[in-house]
N, CA and C of each residue as an Amber inpcrd file, in Angstrom:
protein
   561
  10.7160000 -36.8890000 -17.4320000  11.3720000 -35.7560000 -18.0570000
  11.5430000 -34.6640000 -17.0130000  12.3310000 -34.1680000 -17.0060000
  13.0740000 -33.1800000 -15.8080000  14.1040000 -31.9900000 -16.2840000
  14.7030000 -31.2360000 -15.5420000  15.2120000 -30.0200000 -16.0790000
  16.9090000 -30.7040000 -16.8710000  17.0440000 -32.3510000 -16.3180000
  18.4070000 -32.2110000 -16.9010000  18.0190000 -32.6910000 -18.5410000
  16.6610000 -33.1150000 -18.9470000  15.9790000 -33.3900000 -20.3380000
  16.1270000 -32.0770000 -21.0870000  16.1590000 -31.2470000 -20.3520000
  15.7160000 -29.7360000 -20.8340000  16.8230000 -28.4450000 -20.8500000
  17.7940000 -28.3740000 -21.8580000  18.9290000 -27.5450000 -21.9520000
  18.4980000 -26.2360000 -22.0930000  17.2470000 -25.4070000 -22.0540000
  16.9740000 -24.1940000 -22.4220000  16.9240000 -24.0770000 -20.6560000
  17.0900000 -24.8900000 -19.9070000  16.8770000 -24.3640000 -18.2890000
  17.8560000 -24.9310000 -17.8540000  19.0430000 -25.1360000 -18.1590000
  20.4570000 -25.2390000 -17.8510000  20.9320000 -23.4700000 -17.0980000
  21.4600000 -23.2140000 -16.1630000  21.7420000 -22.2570000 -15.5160000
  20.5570000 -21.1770000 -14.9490000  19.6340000 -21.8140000 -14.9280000
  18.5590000 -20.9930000 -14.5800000  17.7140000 -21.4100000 -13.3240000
  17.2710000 -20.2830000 -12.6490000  16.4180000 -20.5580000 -11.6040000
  15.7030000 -19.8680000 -11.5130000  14.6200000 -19.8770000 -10.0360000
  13.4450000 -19.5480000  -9.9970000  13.3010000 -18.6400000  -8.2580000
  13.5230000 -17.7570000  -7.5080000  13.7110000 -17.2390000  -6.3930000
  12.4360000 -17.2360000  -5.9630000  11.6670000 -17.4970000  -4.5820000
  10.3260000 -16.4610000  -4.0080000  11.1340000 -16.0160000  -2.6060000
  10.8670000 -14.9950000  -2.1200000  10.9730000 -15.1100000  -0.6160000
   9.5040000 -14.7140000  -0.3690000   9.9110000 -14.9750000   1.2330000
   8.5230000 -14.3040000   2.0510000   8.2030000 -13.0120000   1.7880000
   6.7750000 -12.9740000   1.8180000   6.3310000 -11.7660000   1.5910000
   6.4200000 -11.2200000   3.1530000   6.6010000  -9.9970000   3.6100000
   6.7130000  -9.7380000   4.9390000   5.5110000  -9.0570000   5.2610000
   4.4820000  -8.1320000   4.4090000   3.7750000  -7.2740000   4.7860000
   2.6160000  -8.0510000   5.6040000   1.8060000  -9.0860000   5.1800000
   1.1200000 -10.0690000   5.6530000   1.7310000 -10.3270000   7.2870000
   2.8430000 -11.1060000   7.4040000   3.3920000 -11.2640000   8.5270000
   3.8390000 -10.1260000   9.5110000   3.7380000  -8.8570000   9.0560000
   4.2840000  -7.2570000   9.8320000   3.0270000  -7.3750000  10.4020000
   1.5160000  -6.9940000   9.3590000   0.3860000  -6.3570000   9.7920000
  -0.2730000  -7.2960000  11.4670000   0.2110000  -8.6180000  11.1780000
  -0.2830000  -9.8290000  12.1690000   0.4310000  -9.2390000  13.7850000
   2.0380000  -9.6640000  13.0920000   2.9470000  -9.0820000  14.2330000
   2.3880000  -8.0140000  14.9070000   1.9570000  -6.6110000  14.0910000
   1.8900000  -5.6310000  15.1330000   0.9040000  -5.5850000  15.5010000
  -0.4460000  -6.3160000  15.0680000  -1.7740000  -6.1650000  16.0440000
  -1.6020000  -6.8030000  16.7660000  -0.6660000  -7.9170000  17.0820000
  -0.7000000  -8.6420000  18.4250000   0.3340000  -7.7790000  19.3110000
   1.1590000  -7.1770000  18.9670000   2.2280000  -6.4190000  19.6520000
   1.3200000  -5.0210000  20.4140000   0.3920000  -4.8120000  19.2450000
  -0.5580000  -3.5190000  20.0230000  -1.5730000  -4.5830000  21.4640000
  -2.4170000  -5.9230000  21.2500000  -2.9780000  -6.1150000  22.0520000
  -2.4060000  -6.4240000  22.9140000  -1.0740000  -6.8250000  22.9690000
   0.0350000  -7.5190000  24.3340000   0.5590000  -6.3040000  24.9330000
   0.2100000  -5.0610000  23.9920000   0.2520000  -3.9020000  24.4320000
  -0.2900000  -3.7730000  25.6860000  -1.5170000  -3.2880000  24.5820000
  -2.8170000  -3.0290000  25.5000000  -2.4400000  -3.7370000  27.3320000
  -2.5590000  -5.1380000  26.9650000  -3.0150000  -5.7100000  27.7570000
  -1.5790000  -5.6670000  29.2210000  -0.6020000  -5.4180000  28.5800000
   0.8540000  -5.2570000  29.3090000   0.6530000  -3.4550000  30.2000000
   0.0470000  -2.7450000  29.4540000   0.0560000  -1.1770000  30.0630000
  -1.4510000  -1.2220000  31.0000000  -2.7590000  -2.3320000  30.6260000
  -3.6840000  -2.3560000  31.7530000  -2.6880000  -3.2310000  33.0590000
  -1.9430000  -3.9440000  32.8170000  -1.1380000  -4.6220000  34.1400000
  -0.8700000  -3.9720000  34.2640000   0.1800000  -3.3410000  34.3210000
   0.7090000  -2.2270000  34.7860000  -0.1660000  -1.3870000  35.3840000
  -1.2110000  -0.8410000  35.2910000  -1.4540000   0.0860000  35.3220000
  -2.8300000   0.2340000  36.6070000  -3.5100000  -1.2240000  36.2880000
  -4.4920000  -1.9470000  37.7950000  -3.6870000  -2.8040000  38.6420000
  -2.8360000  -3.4340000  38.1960000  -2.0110000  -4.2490000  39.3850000
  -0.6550000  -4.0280000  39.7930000  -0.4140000  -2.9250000  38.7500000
   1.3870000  -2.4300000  39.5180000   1.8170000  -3.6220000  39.8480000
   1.9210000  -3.9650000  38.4940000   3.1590000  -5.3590000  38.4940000
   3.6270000  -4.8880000  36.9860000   5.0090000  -5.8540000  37.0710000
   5.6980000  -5.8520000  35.6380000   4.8370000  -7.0140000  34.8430000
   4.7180000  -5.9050000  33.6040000   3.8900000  -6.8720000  32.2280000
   4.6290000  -7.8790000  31.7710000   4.7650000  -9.1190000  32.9480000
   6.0640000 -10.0910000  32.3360000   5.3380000 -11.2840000  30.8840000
   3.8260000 -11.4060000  31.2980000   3.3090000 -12.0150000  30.4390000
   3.2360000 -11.4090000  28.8550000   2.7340000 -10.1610000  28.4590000
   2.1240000  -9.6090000  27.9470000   3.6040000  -9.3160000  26.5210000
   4.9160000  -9.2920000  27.9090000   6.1600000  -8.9820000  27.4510000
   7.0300000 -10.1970000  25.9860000   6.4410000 -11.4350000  27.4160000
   6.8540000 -12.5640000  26.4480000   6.0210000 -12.7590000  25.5960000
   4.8280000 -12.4400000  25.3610000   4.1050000 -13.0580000  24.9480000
   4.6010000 -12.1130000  23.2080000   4.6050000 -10.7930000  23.2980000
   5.0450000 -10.2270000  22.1530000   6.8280000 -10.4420000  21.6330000
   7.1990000 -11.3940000  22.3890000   8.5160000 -11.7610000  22.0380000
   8.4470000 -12.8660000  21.5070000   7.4820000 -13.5480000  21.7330000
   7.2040000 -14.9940000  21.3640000   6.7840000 -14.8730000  19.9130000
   5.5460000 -13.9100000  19.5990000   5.2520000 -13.3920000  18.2300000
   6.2550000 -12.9480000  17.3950000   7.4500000 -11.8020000  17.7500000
   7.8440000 -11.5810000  16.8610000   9.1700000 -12.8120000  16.7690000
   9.5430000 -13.6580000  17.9950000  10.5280000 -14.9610000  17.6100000
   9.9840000 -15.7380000  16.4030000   8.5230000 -15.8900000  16.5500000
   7.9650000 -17.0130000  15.4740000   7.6180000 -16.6750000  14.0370000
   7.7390000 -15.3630000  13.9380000   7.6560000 -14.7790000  12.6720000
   8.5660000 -13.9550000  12.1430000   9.8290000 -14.2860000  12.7110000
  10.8780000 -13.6420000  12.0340000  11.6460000 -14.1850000  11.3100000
  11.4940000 -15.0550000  10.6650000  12.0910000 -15.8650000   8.8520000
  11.1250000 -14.5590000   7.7380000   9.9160000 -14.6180000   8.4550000
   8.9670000 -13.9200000   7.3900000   9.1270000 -12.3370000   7.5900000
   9.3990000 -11.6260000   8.7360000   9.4540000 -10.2080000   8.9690000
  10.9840000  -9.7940000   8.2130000  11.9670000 -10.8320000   8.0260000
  13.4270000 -10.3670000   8.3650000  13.6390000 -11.2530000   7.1530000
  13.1380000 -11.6410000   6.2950000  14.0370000 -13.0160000   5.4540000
  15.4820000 -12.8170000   5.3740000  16.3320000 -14.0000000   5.4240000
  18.0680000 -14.1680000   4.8760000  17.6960000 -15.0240000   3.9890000
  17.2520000 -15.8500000   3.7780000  17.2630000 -17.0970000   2.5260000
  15.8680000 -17.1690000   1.9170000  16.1520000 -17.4980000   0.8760000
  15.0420000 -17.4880000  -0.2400000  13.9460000 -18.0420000   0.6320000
  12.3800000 -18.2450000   0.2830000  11.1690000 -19.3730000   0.8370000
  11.7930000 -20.4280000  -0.1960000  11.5080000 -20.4270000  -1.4610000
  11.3050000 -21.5900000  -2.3830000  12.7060000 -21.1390000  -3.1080000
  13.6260000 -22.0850000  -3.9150000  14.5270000 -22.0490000  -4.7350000
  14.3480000 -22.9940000  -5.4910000  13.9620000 -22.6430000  -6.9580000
  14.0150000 -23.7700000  -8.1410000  15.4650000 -23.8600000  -8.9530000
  16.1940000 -24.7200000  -8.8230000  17.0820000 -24.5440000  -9.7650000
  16.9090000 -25.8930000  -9.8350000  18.4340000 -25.9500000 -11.4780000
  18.2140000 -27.4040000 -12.3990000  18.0250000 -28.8080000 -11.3400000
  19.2050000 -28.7050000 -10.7870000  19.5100000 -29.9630000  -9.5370000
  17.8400000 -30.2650000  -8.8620000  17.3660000 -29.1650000  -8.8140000
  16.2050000 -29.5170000  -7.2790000  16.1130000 -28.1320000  -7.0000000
  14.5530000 -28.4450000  -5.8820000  14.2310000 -26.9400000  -5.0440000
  14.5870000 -27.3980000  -3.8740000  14.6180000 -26.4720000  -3.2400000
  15.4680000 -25.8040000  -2.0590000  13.9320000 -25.0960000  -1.2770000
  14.0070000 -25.5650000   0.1740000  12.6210000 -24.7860000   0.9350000
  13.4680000 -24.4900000   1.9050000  13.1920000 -23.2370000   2.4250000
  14.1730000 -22.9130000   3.7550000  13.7870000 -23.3630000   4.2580000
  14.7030000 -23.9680000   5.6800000  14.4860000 -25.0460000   6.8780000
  14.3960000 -26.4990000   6.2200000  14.2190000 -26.3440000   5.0040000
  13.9560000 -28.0670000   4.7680000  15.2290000 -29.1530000   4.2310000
  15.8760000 -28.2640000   2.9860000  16.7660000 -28.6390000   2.2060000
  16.0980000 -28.8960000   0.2260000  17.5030000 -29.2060000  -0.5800000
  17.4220000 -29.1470000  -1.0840000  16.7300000 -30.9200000  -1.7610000
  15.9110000 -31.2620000  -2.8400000  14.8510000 -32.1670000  -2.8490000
  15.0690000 -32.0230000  -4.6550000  16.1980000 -33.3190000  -5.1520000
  15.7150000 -33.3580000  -6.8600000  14.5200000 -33.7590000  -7.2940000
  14.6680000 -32.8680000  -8.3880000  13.3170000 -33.3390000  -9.3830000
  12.8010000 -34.6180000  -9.7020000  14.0260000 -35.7540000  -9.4690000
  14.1210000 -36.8520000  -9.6250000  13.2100000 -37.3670000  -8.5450000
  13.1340000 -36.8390000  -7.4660000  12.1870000 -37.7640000  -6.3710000
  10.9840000 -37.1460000  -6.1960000  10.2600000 -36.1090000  -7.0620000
   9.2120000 -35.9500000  -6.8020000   8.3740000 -36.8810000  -8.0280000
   7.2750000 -37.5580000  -7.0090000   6.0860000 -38.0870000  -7.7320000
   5.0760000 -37.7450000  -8.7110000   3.8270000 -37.2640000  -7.7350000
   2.8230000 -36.3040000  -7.9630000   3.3290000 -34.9030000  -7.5180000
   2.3440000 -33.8160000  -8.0910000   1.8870000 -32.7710000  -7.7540000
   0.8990000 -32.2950000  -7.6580000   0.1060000 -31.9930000  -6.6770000
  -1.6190000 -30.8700000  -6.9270000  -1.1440000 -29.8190000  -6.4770000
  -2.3340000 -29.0920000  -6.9610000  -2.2960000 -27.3130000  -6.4550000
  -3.3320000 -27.1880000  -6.2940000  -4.1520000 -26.3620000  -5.0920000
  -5.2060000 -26.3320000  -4.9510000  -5.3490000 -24.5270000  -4.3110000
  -6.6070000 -24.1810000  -4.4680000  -6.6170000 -22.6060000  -4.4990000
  -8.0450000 -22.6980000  -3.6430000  -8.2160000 -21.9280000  -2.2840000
  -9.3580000 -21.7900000  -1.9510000  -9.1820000 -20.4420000  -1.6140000
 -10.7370000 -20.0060000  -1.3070000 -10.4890000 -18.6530000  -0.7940000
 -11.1390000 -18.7270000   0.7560000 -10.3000000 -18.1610000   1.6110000
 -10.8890000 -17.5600000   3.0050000 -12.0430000 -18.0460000   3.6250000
 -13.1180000 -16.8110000   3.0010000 -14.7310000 -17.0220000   2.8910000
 -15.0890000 -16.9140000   1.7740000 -16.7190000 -16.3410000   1.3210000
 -17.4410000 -16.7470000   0.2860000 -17.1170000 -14.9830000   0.1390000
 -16.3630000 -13.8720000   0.2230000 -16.4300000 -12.4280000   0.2170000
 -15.4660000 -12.6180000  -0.9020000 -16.5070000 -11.7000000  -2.0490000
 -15.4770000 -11.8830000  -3.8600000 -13.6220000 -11.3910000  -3.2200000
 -13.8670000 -10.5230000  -2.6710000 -12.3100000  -9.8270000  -2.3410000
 -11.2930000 -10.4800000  -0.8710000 -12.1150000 -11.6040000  -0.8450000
 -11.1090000 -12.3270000   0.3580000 -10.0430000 -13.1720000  -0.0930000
  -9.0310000 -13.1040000   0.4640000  -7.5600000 -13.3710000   0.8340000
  -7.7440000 -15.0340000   0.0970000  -6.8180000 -16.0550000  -1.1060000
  -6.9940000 -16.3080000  -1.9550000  -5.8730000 -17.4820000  -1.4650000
  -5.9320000 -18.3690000  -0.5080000  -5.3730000 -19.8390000   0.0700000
  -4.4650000 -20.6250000  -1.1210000  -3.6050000 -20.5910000  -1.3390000
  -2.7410000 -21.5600000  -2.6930000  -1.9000000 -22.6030000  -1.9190000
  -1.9890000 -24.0960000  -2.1090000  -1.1410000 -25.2570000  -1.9340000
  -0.7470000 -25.7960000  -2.7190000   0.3750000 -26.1490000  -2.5220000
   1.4100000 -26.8960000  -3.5700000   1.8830000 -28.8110000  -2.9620000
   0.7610000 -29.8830000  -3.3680000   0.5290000 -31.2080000  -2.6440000
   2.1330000 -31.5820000  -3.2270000   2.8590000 -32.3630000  -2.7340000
   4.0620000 -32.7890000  -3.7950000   4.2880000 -34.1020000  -2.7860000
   3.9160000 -35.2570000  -3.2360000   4.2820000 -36.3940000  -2.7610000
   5.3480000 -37.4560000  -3.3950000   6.4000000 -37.3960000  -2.8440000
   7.5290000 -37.3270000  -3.1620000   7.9440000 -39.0470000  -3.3050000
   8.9680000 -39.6140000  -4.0550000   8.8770000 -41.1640000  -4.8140000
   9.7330000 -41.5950000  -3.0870000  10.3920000 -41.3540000  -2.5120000
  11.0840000 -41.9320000  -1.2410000  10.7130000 -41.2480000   0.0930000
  11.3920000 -41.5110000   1.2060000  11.1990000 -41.1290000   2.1080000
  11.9570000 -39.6710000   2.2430000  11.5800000 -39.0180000   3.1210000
  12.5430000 -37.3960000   3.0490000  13.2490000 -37.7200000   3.4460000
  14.0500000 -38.6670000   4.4600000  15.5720000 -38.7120000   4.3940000
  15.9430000 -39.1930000   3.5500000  15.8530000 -40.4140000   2.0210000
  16.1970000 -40.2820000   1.2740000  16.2510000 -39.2160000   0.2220000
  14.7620000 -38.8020000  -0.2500000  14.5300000 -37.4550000  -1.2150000
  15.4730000 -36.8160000  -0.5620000  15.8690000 -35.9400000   0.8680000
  16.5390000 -34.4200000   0.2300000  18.0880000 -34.7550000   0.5380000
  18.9220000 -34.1560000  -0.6290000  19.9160000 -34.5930000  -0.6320000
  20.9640000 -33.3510000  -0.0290000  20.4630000 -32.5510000   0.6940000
  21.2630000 -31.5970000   1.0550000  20.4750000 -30.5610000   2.2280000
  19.8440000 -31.6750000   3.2540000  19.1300000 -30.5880000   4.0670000
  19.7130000 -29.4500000   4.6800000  19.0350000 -28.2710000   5.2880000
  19.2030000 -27.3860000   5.8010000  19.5520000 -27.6520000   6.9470000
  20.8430000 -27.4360000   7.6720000  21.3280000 -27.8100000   9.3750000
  21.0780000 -26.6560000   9.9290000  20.1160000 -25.9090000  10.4790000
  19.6290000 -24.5890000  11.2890000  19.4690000 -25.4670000  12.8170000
  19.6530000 -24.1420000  13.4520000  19.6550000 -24.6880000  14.8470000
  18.4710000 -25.2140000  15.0170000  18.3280000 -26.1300000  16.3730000
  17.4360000 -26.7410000  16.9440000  15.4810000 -25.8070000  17.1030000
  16.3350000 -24.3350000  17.2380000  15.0030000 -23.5120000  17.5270000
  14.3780000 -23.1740000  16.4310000  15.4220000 -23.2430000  15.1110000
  14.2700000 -22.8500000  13.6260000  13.3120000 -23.8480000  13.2980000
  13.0500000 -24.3900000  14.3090000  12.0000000 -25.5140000  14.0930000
  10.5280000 -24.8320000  14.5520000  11.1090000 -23.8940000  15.5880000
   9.5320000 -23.1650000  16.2060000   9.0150000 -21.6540000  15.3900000
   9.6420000 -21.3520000  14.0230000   9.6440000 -19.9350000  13.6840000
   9.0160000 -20.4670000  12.5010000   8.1140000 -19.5940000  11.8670000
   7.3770000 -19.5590000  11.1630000   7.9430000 -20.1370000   9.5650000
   7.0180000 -20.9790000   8.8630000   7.4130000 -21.4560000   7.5410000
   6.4050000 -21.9780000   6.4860000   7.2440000 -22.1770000   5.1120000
   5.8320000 -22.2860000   4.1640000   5.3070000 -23.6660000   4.0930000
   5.8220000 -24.2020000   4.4880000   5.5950000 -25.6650000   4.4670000
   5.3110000 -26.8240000   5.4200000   5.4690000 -27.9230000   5.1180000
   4.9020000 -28.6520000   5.8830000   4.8960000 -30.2860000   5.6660000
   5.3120000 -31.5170000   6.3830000   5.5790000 -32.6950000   6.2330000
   4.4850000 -33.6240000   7.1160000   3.4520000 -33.8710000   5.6820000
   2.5880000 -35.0050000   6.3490000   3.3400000 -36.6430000   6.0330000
   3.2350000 -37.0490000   7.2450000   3.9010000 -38.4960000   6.6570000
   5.2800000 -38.5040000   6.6100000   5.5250000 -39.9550000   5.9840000
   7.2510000 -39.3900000   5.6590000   7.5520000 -39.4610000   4.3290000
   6.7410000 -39.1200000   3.5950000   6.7030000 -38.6620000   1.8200000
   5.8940000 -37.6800000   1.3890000   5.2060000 -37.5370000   2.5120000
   4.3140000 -35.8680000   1.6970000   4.9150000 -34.2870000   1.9250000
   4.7230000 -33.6160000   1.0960000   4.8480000 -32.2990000   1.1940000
   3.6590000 -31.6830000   0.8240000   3.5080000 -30.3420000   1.9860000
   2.3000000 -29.5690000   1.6500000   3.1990000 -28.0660000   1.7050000
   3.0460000 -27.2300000   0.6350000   3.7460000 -25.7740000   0.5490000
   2.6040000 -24.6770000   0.6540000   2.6790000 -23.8560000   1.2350000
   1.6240000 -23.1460000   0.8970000   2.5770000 -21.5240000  -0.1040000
   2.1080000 -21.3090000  -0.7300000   2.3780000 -20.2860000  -1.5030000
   1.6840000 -19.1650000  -1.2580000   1.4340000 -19.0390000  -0.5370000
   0.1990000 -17.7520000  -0.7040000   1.3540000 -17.0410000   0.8460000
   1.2580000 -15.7570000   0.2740000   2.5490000 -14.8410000   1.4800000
   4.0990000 -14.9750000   0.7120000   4.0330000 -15.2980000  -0.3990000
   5.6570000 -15.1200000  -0.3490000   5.5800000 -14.1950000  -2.0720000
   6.4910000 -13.1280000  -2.6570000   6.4520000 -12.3320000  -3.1690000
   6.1070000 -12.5980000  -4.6100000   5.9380000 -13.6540000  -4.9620000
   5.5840000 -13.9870000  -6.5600000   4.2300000 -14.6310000  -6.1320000
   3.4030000 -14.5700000  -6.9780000   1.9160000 -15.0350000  -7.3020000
   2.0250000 -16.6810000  -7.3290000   0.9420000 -17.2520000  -6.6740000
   0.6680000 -18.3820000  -6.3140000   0.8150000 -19.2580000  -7.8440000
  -0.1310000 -18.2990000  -8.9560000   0.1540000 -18.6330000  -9.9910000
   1.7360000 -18.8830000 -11.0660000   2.0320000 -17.9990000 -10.6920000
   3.4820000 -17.8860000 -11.2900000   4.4970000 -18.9390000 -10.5420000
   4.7260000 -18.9220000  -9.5180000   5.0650000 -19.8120000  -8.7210000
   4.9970000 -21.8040000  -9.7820000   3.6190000 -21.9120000  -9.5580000
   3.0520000 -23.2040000 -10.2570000   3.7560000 -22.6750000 -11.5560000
   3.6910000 -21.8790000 -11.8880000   4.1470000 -22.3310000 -13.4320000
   5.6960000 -22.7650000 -13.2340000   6.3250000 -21.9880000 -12.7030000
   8.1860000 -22.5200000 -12.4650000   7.9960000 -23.5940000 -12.5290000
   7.3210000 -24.1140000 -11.4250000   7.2640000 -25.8630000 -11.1730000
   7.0870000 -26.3320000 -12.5040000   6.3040000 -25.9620000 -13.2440000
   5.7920000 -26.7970000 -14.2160000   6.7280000 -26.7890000 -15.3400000
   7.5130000 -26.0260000 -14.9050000   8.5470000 -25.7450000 -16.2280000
   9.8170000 -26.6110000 -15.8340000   9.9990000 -26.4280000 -14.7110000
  10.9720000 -26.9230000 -14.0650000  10.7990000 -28.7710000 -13.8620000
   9.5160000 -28.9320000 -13.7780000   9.5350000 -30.4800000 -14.0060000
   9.2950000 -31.2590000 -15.1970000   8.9410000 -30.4030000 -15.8480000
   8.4710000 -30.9970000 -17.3230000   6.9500000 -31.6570000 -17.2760000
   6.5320000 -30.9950000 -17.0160000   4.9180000 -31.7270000 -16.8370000
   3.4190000 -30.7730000 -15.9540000   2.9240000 -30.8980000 -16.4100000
   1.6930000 -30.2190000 -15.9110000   1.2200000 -30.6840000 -14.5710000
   0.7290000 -29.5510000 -13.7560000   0.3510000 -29.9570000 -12.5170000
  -1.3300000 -29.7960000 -12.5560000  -1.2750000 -30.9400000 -12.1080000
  -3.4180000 -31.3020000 -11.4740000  -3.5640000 -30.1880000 -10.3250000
  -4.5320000 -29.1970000 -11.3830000  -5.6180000 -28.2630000 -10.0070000
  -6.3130000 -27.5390000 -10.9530000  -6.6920000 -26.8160000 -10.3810000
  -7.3650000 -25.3870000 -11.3120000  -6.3550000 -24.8020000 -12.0440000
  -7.1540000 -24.0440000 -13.0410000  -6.3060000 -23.0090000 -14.1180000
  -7.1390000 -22.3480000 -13.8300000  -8.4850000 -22.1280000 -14.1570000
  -9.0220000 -20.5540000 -13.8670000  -8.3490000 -19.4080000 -13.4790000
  -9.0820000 -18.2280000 -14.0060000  -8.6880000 -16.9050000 -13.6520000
  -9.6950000 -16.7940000 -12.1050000  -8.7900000 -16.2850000 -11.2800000
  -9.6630000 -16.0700000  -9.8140000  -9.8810000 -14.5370000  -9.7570000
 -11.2920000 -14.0110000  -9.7220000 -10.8830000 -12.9960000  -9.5590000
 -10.8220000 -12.1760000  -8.0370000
């Protein structure tokens, strides 16, 4: 059972993008230490900070899908979701699903890990029926996901603007079926 079983989700979808604030705060403490470390060159060896230079160009190259988004992270609509960089993937070829929620460390108020397992009925060049053609280099810039094998998907949800929770529920609405993990309230 799938969204084309299901006429109350005929024209409807589901948007997340990246959350950017997570990915800003990262960016600029490394931009302050490549700082740092670019103005001590300079400043004991009177040389140009060529390392220190790339090195904060390299940071903000690899995290600029997440600092700058143009396209959604996740897109649920009827046909299939849509992962930027990946392509679009029907409902029809996904298998299983888990979700799994850890936290950080054992600190009640630490940062709250969400995965989305989705092991998919074919291979990903069969499953996605409409990949994303981005140049050769959006392969090195930062993303939510991830391809173990040549049928697994691992998503991470945690950084992009809707709740890890809410998120799982689209899915669940969107596939017609309940996903294996926790329900608990986290606090």
């Amino acid at each position: 059972m799938g969204p084309s079983d299901r006429p109350e989700l005929l024209g409807r979808a589901f948007i997340s993008d990246f959350d950017s604030r997570p990915a800003r705060a990262f960016v600029l403490a490394g931009i302050g230490l490549f700082g740092l470390a670019g103005f001590a060159s300079l400043a004991l060896l009177r040389t140009i900070p060529v390392a220190p230079l790339l090195c904060m160009a390299a940071l903000v190259f690899h995290f600029a899908p997440a600092l700058w988004p143009r396209r959604a992270a996740i897109d649920l609509k009827t046909e299939g979701f849509r992962l930027d960089g990946l392509g679009l993937i029907p409902w029809e070829a996904i298998g299983t699903v888990n979700y799994h929620e850890r936290q950080i460390n054992q600190n009640a108020k630490a940062r709250l890990v969400a995965l989305l397992e989705i092991e998919l009925v074919a291979t990903f060049d069969l499953a996605i029926v409409r990949p994303d053609a981005g140049p050769a280099w959006r392969r090195l810039q930062a993303r939510n996901w991830r391809k173990v094998g040549d049928s697994h998907l691992t998503i991470l949800l945690s950084g992009l603007t809707d709740s890890p929770r809410d998120i799982r529920q689209a899915f669940e609405v969107f596939l017609g079926f309940p996903i294996t993990g926790p329900r608990g309230l986290v606090a």
